[in-house]
Coordinates of C-alpha atoms and ligand atoms in Angstrom, one line a residue:
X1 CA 0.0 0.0 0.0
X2 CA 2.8 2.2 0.9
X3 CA 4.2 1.8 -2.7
X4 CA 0.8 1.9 -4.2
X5 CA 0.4 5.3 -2.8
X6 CA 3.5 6.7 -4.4
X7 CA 2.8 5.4 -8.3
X8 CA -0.7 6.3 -7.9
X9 CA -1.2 9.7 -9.0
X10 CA -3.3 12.2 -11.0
X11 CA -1.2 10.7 -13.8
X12 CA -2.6 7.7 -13.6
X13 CA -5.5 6.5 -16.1
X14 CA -5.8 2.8 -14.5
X15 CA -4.8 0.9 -11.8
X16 CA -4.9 -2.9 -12.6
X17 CA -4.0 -5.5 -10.5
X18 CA -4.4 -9.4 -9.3
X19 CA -7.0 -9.7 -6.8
X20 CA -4.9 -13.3 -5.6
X21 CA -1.3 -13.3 -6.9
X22 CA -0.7 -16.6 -8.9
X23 CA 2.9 -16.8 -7.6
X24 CA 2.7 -15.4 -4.1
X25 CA -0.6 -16.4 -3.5
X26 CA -1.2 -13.1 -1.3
X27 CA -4.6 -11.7 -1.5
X28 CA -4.3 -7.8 -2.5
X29 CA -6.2 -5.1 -0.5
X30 CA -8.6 -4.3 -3.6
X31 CA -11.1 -2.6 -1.7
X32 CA -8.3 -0.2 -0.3
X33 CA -6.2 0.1 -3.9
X34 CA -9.7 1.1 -5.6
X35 CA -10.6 3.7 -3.3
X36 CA -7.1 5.1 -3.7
X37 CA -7.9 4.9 -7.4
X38 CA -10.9 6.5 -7.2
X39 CA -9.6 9.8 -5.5
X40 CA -7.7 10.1 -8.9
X41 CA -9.9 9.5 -10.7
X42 CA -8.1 6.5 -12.4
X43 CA -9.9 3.2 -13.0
X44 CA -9.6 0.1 -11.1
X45 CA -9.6 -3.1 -13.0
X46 CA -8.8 -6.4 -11.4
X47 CA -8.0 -10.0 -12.9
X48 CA -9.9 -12.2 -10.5
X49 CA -8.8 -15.5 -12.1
X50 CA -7.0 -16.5 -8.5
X51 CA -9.7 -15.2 -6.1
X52 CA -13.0 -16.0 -7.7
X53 CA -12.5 -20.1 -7.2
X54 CA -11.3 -19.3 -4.0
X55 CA -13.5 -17.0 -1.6
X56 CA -16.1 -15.2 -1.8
X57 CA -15.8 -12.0 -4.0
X58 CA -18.6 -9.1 -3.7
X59 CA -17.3 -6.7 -6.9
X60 CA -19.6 -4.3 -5.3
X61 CA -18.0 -4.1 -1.9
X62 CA -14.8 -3.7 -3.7
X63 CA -16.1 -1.2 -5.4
X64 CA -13.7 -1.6 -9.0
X65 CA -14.6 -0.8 -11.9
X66 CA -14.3 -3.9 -14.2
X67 CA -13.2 -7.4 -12.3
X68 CA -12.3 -10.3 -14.8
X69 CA -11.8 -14.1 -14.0
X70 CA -11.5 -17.7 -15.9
X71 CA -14.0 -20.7 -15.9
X72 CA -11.1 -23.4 -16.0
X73 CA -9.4 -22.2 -13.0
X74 CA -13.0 -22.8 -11.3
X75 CA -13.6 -26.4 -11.7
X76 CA -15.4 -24.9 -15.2
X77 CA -14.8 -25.2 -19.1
X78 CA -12.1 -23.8 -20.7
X79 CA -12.5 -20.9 -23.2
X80 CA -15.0 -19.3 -21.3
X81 CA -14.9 -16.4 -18.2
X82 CA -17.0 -13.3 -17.3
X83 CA -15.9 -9.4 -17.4
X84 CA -18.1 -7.6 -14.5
X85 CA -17.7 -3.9 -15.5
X86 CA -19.5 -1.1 -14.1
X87 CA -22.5 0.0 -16.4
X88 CA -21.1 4.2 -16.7
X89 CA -18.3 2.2 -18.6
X90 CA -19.7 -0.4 -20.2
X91 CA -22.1 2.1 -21.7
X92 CA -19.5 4.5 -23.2
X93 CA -16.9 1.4 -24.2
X94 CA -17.1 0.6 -28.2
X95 CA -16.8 -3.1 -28.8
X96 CA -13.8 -4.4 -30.8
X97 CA -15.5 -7.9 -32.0
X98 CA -17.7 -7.6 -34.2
X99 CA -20.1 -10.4 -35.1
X100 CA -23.4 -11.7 -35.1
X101 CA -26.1 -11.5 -32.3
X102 CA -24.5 -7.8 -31.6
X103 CA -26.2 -6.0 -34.1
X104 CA -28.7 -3.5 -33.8
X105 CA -29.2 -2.0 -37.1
X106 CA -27.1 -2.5 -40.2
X107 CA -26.0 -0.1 -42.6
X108 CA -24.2 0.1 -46.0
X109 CA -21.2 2.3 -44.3
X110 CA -21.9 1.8 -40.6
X111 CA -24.2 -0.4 -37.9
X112 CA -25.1 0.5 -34.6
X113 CA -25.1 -1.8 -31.8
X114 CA -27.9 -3.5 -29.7
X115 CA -27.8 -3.0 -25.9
X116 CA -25.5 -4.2 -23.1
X117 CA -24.4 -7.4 -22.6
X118 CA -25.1 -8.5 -26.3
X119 CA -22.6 -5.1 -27.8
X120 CA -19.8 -7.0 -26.3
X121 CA -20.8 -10.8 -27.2
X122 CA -20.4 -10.9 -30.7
X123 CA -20.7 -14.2 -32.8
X124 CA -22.6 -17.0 -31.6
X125 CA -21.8 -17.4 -28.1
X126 CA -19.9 -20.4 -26.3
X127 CA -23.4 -22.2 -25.3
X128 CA -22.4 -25.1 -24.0
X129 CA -19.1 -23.2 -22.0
X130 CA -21.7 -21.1 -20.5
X131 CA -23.9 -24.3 -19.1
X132 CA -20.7 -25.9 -17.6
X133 CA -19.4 -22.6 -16.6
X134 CA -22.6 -22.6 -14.8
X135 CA -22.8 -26.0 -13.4
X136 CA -19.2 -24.9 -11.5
X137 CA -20.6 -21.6 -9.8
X138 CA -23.4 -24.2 -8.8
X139 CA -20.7 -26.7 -7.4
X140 CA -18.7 -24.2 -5.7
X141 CA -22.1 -22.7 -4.4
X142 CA -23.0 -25.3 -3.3
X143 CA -19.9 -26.4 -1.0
X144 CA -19.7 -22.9 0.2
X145 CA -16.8 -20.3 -1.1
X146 CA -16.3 -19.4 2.2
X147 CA -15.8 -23.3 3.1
X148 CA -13.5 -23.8 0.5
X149 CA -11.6 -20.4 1.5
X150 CA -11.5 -22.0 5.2
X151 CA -10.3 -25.3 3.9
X152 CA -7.5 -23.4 2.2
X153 CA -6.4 -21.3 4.7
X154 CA -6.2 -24.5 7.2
X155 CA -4.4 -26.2 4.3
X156 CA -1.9 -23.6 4.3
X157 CA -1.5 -22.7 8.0
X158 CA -0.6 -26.8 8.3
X159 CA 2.2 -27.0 5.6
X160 CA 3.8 -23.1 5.8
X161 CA 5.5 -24.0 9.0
X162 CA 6.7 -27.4 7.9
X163 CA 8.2 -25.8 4.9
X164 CA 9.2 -23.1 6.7
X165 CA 11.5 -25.9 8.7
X166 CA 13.8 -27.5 5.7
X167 CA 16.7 -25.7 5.2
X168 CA 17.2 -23.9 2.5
X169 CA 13.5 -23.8 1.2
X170 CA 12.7 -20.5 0.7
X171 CA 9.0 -19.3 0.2
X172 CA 8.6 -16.2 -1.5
X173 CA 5.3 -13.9 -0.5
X174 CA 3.9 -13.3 3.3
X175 CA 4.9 -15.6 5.5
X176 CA 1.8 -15.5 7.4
X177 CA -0.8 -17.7 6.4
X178 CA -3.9 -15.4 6.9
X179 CA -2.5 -13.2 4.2
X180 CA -2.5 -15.9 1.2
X181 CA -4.1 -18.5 -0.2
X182 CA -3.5 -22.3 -1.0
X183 CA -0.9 -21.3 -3.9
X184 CA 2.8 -21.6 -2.7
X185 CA 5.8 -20.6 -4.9
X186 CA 9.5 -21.7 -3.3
X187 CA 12.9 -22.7 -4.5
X188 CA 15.3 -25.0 -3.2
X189 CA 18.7 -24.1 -2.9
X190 CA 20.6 -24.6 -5.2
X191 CA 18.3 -26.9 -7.1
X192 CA 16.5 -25.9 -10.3
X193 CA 12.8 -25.5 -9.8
X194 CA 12.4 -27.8 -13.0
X195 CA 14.5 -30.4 -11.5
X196 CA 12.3 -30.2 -8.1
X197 CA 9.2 -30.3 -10.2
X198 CA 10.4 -33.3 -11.8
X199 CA 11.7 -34.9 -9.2
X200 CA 7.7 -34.3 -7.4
X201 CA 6.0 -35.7 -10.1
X202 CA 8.1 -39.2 -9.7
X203 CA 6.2 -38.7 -6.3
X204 CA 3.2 -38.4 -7.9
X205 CA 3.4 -34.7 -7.3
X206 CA 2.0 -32.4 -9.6
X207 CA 3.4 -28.7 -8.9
X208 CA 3.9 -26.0 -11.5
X209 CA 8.0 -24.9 -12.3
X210 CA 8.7 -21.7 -14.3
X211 CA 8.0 -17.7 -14.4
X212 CA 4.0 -18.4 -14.2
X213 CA 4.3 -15.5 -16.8
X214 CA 4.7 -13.2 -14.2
X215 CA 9.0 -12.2 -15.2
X216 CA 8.5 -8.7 -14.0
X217 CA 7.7 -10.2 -10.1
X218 CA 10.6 -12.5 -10.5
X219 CA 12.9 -10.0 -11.3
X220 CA 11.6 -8.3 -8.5
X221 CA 12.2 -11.3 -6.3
X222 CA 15.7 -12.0 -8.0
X223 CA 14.8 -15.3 -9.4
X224 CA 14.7 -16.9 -12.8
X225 CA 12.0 -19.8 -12.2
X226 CA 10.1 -21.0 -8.8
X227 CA 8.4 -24.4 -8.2
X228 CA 4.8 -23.6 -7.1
X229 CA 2.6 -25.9 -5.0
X230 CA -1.7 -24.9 -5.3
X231 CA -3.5 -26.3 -2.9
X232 CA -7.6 -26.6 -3.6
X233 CA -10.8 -28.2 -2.1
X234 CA -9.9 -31.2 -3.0
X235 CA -6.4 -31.4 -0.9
X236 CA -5.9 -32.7 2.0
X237 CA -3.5 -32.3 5.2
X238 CA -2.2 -35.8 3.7
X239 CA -1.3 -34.5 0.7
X240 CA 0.7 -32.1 2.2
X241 CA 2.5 -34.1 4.3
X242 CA 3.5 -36.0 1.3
X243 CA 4.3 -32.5 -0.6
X244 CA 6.9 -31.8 2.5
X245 CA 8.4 -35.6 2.6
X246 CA 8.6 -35.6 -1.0
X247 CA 10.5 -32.2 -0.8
X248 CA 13.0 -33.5 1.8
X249 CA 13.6 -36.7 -0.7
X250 CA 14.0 -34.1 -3.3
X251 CA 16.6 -32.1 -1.4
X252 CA 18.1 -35.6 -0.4
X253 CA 18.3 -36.8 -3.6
X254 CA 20.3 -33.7 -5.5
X255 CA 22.2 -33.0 -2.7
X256 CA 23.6 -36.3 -1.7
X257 CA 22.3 -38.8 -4.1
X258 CA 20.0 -41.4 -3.1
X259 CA 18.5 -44.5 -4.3
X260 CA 15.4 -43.7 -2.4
X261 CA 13.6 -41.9 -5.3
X262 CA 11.3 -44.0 -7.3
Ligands
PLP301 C1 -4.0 -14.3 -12.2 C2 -4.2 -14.9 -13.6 N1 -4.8 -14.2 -14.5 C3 -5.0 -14.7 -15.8 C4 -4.7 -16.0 -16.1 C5 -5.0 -16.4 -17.5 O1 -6.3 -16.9 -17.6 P1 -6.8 -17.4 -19.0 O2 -6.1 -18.7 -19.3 O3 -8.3 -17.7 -18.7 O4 -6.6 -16.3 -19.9 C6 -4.1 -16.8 -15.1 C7 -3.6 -18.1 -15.4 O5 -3.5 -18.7 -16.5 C8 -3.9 -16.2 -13.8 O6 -3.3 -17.0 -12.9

């Protein structure tokens, strides 16, 4: 916040900005950075893609402008997600699809276009994508966001201070478990995250190694690559037991050799 409030000025046209950080996992004060927006008149926009499957998100609470997020990362299709933009914008915003279903009136040398939402859904839309992406915001409604946020949270206050404990595992973000979510982004010393993520999946492991197209936070961090563990409703406290033992075989194995590994 303190660094928000310096490159936030009467400069600035829009602030935009994860909700939940894919790498860090730390959930970003978005009701705070959009009314710091809003005294400059700038426009808050906010990729929800790592909150929405994760908690409970009231856009109007938060107050931003537009707020974007992914069916597939929501136990939903792929190739479809939802834009929630404030209607003052939405209303003065031209489309740039063009297609049919969006057309009011056609001319030889221009059209106009029909009313919100159909201006911006041009061509015919994903049908069946919006059904499944449907049947997930059932299923997740169903279990209870705020369940599945609680479930995470205990996930993650479990396993932080056991990875806290190996030497020479560092975990980049908050250390503090109220301040993230299930997704946890660490290196090994010394090991390349690509060697750890391999050396997890002969553990039957699956965790995510590279920039997680997010280089400018990396730089930031001084890092070429993390490993990154995501925790989600359907973990357990077992499975992270076995993310920290297979870890430790990890570090094991690289550092002293071992025949341990299967
Ligand atoms: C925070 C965040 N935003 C956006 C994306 C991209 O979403 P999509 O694949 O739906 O474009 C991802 C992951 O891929 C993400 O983690």
């Amino acid at each position: 916040m303190e660094d928000a409030k310096k490159q936030i000025t009467e400069k600035t046209a829009i602030v935009s900005i994860a909700h939940v950080s894919n790498v860090l996992g730390v959930i970003n004060p978005i009701a705070e950075l959009t009314k710091l927006a809003h005294q400059h008149q700038a426009v808050m926009v906010v990729d929800g893609a790592q909150a929405v499957p994760h908690m409970t998100v009231d856009v109007q609470a938060l107050d931003c402008d537009f707020y974007a997020f992914s069916g597939h990362k929501m136990c939903g299709p792929t190739g479809i997600g939802v834009l929630y933009g404030k209607r003052q914008w939405l209303d003065q915003m031209e489309p740039v699809e063009f297609g049919g279903e969006m057309i009011d009136f056609v001319h030889l040398q221009e059209s106009t276009w029909k009313e919100l939402p159909w201006k911006f859904e041009a061509g015919t839309p994903n049908i069946a994508g919006a059904i499944g992406l449907g049947a997930a915001v059932d299923y997740l409604t169903e279990i209870g966001l705020e369940n599945i946020h609680a479930h995470e949270a205990d996930l993650a206050a479990y396993v932080l201070p056991k990875l806290q404990a190996i030497e020479g595992l560092t975990i980049y973000g908050p250390q503090e478990a109220a301040k993230r979510t299930g997704v946890i982004a660490f290196n090994l010393a010394g090991i390349h995250p690509h060697d750890v993520a391999t050396a997890l999946d002969m553990e039957g492991i699956a965790v995510r190694a590279g920039h997680h197209c997010a280089q400018p936070l990396l730089t930031y961090l001084q890092v070429p690559a993390t490993a990154r563990a995501s925790f989600y409703l359907y973990n357990t406290r077992e499975d992270a037991d076995r993310l920290v033992d297979a870890i430790k075989l990890t570090k094991e194995f690289f550092q002293h050799g071992t025949n341990e590994i299967r």
